[in-house]
XYZ file of C-alpha atoms in Angstrom:
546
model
C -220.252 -169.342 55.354
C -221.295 -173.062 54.814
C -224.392 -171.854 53.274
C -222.245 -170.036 50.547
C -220.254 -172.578 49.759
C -223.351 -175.051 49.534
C -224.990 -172.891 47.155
C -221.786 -172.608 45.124
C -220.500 -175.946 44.909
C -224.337 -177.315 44.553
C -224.828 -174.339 41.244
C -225.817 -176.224 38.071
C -222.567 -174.934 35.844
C -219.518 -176.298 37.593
C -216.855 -173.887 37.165
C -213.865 -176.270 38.329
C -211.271 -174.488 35.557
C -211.706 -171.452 37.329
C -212.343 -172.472 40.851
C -210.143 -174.656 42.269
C -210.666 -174.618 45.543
C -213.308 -173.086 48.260
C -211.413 -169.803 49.340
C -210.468 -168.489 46.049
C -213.989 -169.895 44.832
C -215.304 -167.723 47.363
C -213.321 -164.349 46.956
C -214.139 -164.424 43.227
C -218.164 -165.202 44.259
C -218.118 -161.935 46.648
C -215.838 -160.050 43.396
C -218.424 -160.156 41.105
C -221.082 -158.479 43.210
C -218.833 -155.803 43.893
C -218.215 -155.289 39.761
C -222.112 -155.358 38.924
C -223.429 -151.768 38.836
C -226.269 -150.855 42.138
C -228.530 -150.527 39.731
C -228.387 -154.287 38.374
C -228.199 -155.056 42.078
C -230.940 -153.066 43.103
C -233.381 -155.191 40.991
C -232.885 -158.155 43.605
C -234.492 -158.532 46.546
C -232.015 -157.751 49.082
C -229.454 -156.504 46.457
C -226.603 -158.920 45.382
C -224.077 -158.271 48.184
C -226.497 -160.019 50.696
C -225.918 -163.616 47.876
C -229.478 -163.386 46.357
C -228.831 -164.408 42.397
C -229.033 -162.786 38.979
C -231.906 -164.659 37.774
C -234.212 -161.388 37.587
C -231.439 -159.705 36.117
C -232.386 -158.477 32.461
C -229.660 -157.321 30.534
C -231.997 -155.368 27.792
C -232.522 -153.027 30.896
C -229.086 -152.089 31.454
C -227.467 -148.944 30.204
C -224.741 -148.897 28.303
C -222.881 -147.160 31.027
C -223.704 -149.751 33.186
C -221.987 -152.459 30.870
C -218.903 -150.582 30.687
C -218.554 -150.213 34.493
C -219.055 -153.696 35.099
C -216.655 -154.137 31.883
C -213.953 -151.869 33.621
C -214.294 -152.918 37.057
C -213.563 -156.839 35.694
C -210.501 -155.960 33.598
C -209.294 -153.978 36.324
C -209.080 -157.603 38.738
C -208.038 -159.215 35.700
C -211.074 -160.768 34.774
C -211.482 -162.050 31.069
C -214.715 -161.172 29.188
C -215.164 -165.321 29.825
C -214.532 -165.440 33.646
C -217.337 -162.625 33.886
C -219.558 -164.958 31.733
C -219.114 -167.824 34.043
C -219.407 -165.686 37.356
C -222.592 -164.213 36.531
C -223.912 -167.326 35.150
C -223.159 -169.421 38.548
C -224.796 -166.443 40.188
C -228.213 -167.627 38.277
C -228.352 -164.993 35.549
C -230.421 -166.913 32.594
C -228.203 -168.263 29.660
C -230.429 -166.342 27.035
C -229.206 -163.269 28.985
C -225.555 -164.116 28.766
C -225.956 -164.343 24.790
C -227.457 -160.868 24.705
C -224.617 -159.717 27.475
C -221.910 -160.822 25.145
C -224.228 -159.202 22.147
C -223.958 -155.917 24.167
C -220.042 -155.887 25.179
C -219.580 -156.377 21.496
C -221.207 -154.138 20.479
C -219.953 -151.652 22.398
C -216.493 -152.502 21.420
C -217.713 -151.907 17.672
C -218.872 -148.293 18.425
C -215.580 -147.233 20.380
C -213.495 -148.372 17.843
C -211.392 -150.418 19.873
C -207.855 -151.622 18.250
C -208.940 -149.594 15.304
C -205.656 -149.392 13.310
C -204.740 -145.650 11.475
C -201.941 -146.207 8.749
C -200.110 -143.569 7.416
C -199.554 -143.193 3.335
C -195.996 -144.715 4.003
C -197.582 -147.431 6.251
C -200.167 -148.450 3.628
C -198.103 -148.389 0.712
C -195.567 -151.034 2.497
C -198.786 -153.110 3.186
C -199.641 -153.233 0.108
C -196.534 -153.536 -1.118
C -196.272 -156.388 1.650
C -199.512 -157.856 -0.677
C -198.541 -158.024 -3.590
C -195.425 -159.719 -2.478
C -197.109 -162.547 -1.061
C -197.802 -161.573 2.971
C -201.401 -161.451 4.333
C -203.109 -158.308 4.140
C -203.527 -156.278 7.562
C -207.248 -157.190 7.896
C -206.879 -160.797 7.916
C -207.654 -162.506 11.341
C -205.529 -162.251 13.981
C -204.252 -164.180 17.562
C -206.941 -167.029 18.339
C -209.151 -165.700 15.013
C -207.316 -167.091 12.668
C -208.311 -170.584 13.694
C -210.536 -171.514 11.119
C -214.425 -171.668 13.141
C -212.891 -170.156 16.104
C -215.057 -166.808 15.647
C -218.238 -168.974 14.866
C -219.313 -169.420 18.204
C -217.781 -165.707 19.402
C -219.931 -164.116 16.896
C -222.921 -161.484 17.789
C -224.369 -161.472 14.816
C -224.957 -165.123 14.806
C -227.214 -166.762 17.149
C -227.898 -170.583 17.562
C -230.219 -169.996 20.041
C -233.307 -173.093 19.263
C -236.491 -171.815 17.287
C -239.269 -172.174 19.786
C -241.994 -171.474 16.896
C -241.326 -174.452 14.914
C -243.415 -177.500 14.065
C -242.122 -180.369 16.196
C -239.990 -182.630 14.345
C -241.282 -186.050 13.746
C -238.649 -187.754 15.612
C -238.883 -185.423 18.617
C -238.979 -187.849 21.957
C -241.658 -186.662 24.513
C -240.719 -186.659 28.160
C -240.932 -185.557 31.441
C -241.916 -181.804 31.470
C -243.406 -181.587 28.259
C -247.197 -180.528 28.282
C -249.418 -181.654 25.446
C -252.602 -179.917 24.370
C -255.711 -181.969 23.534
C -258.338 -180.281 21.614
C -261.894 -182.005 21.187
C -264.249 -180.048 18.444
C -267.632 -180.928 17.178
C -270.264 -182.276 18.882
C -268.639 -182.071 21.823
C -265.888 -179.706 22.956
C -263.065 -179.858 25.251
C -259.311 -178.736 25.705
C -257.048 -180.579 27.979
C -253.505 -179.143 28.990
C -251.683 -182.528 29.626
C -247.874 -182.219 31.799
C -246.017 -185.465 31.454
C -245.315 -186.736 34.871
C -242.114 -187.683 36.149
C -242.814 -190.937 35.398
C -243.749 -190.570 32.061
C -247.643 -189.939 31.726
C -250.159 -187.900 31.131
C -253.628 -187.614 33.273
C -256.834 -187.452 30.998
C -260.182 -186.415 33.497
C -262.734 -189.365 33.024
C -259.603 -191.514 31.378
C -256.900 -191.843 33.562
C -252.815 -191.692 33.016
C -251.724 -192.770 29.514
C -248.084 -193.514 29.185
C -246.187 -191.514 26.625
C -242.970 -191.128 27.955
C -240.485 -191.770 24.777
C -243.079 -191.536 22.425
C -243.050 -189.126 19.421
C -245.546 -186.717 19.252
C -247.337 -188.705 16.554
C -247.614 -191.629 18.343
C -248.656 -190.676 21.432
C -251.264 -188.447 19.194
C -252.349 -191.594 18.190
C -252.560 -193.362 21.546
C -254.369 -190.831 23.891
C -257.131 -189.926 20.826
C -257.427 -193.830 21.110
C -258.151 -193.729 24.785
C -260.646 -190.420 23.982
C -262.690 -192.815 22.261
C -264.447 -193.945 25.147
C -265.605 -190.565 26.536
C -266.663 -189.218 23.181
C -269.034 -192.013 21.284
C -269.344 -189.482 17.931
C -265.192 -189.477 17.850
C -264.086 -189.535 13.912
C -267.671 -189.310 13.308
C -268.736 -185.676 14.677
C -266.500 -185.111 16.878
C -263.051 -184.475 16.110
C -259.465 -184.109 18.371
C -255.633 -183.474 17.664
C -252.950 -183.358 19.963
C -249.819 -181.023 19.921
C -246.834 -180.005 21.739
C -247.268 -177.335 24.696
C -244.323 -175.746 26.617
C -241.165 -177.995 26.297
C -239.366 -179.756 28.796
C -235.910 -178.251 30.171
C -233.270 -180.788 29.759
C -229.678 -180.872 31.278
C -226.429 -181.249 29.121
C -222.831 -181.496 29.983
C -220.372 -179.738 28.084
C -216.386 -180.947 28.634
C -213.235 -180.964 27.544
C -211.634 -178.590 25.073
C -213.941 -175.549 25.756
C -213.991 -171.987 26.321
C -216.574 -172.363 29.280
C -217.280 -175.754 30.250
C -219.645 -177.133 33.005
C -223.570 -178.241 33.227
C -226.186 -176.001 30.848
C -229.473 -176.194 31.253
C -231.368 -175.781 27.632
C -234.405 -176.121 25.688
C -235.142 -180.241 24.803
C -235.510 -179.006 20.963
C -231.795 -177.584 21.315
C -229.220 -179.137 19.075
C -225.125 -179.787 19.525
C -224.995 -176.485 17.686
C -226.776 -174.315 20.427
C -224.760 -175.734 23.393
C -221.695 -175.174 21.877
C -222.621 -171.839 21.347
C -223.718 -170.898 24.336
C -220.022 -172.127 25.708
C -218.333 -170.234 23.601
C -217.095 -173.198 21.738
C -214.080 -174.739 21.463
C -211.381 -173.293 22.636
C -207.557 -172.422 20.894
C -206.605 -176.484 21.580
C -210.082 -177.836 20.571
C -211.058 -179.793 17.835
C -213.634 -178.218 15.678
C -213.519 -181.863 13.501
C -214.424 -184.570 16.215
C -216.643 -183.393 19.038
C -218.547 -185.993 20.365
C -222.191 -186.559 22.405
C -222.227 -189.634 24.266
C -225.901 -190.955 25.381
C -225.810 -193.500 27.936
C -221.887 -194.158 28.143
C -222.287 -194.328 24.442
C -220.744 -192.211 21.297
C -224.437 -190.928 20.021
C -222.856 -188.870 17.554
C -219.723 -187.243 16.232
C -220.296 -183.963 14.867
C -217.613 -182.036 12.445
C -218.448 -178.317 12.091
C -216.381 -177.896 8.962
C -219.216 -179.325 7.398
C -221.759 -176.874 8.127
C -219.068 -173.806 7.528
C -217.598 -175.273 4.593
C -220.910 -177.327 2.399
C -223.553 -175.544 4.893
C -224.424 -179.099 6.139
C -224.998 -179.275 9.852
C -224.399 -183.421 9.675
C -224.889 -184.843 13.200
C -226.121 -181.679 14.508
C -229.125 -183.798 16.533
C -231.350 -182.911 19.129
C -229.957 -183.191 22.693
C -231.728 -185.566 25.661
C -231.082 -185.118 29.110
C -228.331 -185.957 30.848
C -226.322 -185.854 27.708
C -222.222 -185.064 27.782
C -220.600 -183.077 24.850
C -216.956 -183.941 24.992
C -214.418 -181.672 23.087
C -211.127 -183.198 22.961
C -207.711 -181.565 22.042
C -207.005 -181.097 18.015
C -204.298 -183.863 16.755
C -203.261 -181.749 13.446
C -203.378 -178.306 13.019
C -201.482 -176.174 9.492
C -201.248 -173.052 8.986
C -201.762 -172.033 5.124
C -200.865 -168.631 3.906
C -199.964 -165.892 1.041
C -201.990 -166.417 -2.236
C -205.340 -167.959 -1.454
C -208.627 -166.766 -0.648
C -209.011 -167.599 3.009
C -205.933 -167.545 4.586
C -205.997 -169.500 8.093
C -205.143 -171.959 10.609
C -207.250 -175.348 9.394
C -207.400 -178.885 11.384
C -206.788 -181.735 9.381
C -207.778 -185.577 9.812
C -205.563 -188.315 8.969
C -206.905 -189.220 5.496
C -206.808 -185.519 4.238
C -204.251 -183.893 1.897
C -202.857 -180.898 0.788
C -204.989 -180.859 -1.630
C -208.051 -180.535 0.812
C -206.672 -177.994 2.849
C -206.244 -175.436 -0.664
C -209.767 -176.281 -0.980
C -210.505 -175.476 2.499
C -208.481 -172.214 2.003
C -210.989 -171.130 -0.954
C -208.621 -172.322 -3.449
C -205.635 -169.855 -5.200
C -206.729 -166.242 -5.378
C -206.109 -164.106 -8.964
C -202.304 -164.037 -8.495
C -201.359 -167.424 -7.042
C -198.642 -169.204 -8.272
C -200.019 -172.912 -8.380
C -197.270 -174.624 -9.988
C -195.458 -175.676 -6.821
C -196.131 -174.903 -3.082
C -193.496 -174.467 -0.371
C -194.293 -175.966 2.854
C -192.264 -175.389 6.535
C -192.457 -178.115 8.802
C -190.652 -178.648 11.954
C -188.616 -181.268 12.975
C -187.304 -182.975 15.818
C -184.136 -180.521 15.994
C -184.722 -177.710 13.200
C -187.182 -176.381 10.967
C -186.927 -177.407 6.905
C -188.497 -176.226 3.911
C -190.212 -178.648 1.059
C -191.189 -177.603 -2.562
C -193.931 -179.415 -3.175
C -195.229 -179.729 -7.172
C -198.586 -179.862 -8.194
C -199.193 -183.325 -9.437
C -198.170 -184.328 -5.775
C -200.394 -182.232 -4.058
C -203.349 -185.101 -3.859
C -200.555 -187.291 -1.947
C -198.948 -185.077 -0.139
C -199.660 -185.694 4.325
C -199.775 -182.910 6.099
C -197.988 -183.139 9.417
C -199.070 -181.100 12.837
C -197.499 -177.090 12.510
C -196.784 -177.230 8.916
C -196.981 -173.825 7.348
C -198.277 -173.914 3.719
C -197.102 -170.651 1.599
C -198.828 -169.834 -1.817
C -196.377 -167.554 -3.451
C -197.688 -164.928 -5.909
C -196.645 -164.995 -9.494
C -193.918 -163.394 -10.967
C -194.682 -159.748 -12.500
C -193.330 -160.355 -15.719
C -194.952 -161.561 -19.347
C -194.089 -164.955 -21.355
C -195.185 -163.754 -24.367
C -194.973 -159.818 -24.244
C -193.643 -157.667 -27.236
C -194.120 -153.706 -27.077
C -193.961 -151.137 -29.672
C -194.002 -146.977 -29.059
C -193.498 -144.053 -31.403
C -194.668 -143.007 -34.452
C -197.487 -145.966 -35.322
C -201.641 -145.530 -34.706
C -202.160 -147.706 -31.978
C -198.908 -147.476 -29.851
C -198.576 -150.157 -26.876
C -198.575 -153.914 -25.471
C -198.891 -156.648 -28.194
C -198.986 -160.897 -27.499
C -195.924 -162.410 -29.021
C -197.417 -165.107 -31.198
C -195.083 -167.733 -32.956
C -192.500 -166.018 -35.455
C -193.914 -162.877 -34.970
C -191.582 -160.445 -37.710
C -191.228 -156.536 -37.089
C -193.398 -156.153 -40.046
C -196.464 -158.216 -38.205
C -196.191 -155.778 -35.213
C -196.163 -152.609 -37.134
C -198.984 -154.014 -38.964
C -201.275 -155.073 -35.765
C -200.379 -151.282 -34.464
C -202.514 -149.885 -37.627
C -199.828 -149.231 -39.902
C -196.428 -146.228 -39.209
C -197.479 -142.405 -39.029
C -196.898 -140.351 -42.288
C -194.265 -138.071 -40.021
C -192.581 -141.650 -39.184
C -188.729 -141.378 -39.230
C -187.907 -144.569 -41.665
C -184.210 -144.134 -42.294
C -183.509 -145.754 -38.109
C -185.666 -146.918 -35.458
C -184.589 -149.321 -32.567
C -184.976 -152.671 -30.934
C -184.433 -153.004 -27.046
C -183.631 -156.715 -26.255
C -182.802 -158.536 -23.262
C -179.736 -160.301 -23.680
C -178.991 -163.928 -21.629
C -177.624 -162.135 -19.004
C -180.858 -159.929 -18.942
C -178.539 -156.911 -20.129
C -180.075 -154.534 -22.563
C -178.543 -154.421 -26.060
C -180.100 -152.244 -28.917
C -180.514 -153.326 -32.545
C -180.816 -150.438 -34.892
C -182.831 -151.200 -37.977
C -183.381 -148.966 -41.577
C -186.862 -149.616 -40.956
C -187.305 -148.140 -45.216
C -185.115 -151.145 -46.100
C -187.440 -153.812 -43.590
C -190.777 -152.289 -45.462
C -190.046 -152.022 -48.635
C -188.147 -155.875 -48.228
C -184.884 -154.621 -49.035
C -183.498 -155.865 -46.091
C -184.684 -159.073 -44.089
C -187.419 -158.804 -41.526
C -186.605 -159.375 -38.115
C -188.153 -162.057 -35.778
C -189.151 -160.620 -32.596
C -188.256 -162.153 -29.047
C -190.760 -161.935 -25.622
C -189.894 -158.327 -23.860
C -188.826 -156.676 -26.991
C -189.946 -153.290 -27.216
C -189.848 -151.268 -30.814
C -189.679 -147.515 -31.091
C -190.009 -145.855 -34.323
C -189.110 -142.164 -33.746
C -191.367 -139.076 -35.393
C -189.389 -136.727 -37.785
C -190.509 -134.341 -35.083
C -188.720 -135.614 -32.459
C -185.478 -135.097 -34.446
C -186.071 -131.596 -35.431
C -184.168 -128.872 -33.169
C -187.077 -126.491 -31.734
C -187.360 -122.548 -32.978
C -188.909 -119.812 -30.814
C -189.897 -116.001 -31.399
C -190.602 -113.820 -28.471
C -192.715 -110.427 -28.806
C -192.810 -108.178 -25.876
C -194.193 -104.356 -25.522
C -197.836 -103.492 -25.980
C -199.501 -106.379 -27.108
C -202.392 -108.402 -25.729
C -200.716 -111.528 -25.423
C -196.363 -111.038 -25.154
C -194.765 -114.023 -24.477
C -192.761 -116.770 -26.593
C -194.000 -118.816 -29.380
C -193.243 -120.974 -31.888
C -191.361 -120.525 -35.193
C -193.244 -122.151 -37.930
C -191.905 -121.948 -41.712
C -192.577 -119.061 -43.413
C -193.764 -116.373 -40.318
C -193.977 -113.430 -41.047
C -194.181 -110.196 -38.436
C -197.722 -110.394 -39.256
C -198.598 -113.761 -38.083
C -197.033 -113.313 -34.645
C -198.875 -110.327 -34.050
C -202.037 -111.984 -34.514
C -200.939 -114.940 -32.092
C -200.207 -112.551 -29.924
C -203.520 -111.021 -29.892
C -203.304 -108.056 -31.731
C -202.069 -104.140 -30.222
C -203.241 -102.614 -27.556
C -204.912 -99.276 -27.840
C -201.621 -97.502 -26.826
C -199.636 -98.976 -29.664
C -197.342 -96.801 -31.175
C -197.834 -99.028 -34.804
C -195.801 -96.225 -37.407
């Protein structure tokens, strides 16, 4: 029992959000090596029951099946996707394996469909009726998700996992752990492989320990081909040597506050802020994505802001972690929530000295049908809620205070300057009401009236100030031959000049019996029996025609 509790309170991650105290620490240690599969456990010495670890564990061996047990058999206790990330990792499994764990579970989730929404006609005509009217379309992110950078660290596809094939940067800090490789050519020929001690140097055969602890690789390039020198007489004459970076040190990094799984990592010393955060899932729902800090030494090293790299693709701050350094995430101060008409609807933090203006710009900007003239905001206060209309020219000035909802309404679906003429003209439709734009000019821009144009009326539909409909009639003969005074068109007037056929009452003739074709057709001027015969198709053979 004491030797179980050693090895969990002594684990490198310290899982104190989850385990507060030894016996529930305890029951959820034992839990999680009844959830993994026997198969998983079967690749440990002694199987996991008996308390080995899960550093052998390799996740690329699992089955599928085997992920969804161990998936099932957690959410069945209650366990979050999270809390089985954090039990397995203070059971030893490797970080690297967690990433492709969580790459597995969702992928897994992607091929069952899970949550996959079926709509209905009905159901996807009121969204996009819902659309059009302003609301955020069904797709858009959802619960935690729509925190903007929330699902950057919660993504599969995206993996800030260190590049291990990479030239070492110039300022890269040796230390020790790190193992350099000396290579002599030439004359003579030799090939050291050099671990930095724990006190910080290297042993050269024949040379003795040079001290390169905190130097970059250049320098300390510099200094042990220096110390060479007196093995190898011909050196920089025919006998040549370089030095370069080995294996790399594992450092150990802290990761606090605000985040989804906090506690002690152990990484890669070429890992950045970027590739801890990742591997912690980030910050959580209350952490700032705009001030997350590394101290160094009880010091503020740097202050990274990841809207920089997801907004400009500029990772500014994102340095290289040392040992022993803390990551502190601390709770978000200001938080809106902007919505309708913009690109990228979602939940933005804001600092102090930014604006609404910034946050429309975070947003994307206005999408196609935005109406940008003024912006209503919702802000709580100390007793109620209130709205604000905000104009445009005040957007650069406007503060933004914590919970405000922004709302972009969409524009309204009418026309400033539409006209509209149908009937009896060429080109029939839609016109732009230009300035003193006559009857005359409208006709004229629709080609010109049909030759079977009705002149003696034709109508005007106008909205009146009330936005009832009157009608003007007009002896359009009178307007075009400038009898009678041409009228100036107003916006949403709409013309129609009626065809000659359109006022004619409609003739028929049927013909029945034994004919090709009997039926009813039309009665044209001067028919004769003759002619509807033939558009009937002629007699059939058993005619009687006498």
């Amino acid at each position: 029992m004491k030797d179980r509790k050693s090895l969990f309170i002594n684990h490198n991650h310290h899982f104190y959000l989850i385990f507060h105290s030894y016996i529930f620490g305890l029951f959820f240690f034992c839990s999680v090596s009844f959830f993994l599969p026997e198969t998983v456990n079967a690749q440990l010495p002694g199987g996991v029951a008996s308390g080995q670890n899960l550093s052998n564990v390799k996740v690329d061996q699992m089955s599928d099946d085997q992920i969804k047990q161990l998936l099932q058999k957690s959410q069945a206790s209650g366990m979050s996707q999270q809390q089985l990330e954090s039990a397995v990792l203070a059971k030893g499994m490797q970080p690297s394996e967690i990433l492709k764990l969580r790459a597995r579970v969702a992928s897994l989730k992607q091929q069952t469909g899970q949550k996959q929404e079926q709509f209905s006609s009905e159901d996807r005509s009121r969204k996009e009726e819902e659309i059009d009217n302003g609301n955020q379309p069904s797709q858009q992110a959802t619960g935690p998700n729509k925190i903007f950078g929330y699902s950057l660290f919660n993504n599969p596809s995206i993996k800030f996992e260190p590049n291990m094939n990479m030239a070492t940067p110039k300022n890269y800090q040796l230390g020790p752990g790190d193992e350099l490789i000396v290579d002599v050519w030439g004359a003579s020929q030799a090939t050291y492989h050099l671990k930095i001690s724990p006190d910080g140097n290297v042993l050269i055969n024949n040379v003795g320990p040079v001290h390169v602890n905190g130097l970059t690789v250049e320098n300390a390039s510099s200094k042990i081909i220096g110390r060479l020198h007196k093995n190898y007489a011909g050196l920089y004459h025919n006998t040549w040597a370089q030095v370069t970076l080995g294996n790399v040190r594992s450092i150990k990094v802290t990761i606090v506050g605000e985040v989804r799984t906090p506690g002690a990592y152990t990484l890669s010393s070429l890992s950045s802020v970027f590739n801890a955060l990742y591997l912690s899932g980030g910050p959580s729902v209350n952490g700032s994505f705009r001030n997350i800090q590394v101290i160094r030494g009880g010091r503020v090293a740097a202050t990274l802001d990841v809207y920089d790299f997801l907004l400009h693709g500029k990772p500014i701050n994102d340095i290289h972690l040392k040992d022993q350094d803390i990551i502190y995430v601390g709770n978000y101060k200001t938080r809106v929530e902007i919505s309708g008409k913009v690109k990228h609807p979602a939940i933005f933090e804001v600092k102090g000295d930014e604006n609404l203006d910034n946050v429309l710009a975070f947003a994307g900007g206005y999408s196609d049908k935005a109406y940008s003239k003024r912006i209503k905001i919702y802000r709580n206060t100390d007793r109620e809620r209130k709205v604000l209309d905000i104009e445009s020219d005040e957007f650069k000035h406007f503060s933004l205070h914590n919970g405000d909802s922004i709302v972009v309404d969409p524009i309204l679906e009418r026309f400033e300057n539409r006209v509209e003429i149908n009937g009896a003209v060429y080109r029939p439709g839609i016109y732009a009401l230009t300035d003193n734009i006559t009857l005359k000019d409208l006709i004229a821009k629709a080609e010109g009236l049909k030759t079977d144009a009705f002149l003696s009326r034709a109508s005007i539909y106008r909205h009146k100030d009330d936005y009832s409909i009157e009608v003007i009639p007009v002896d359009l003969s009178a307007v075009m031959k400038g009898v009678s005074p041409d009228i100036t068109l107003k916006r949403e007037d709409l013309v129609k000049i009626p065809s000659i056929y359109d006022l004619k009452e409609t003739y028929s003739l049927q013909i029945e019996g034994e004919i090709k074709k009997p039926g009813t057709y039309p009665f044209l001027e001067n028919s004769t029996l003759h002619d509807l015969i033939v558009m009937a198709g002629g007699f059939l053979e058993s005619a009687s025609i006498s």
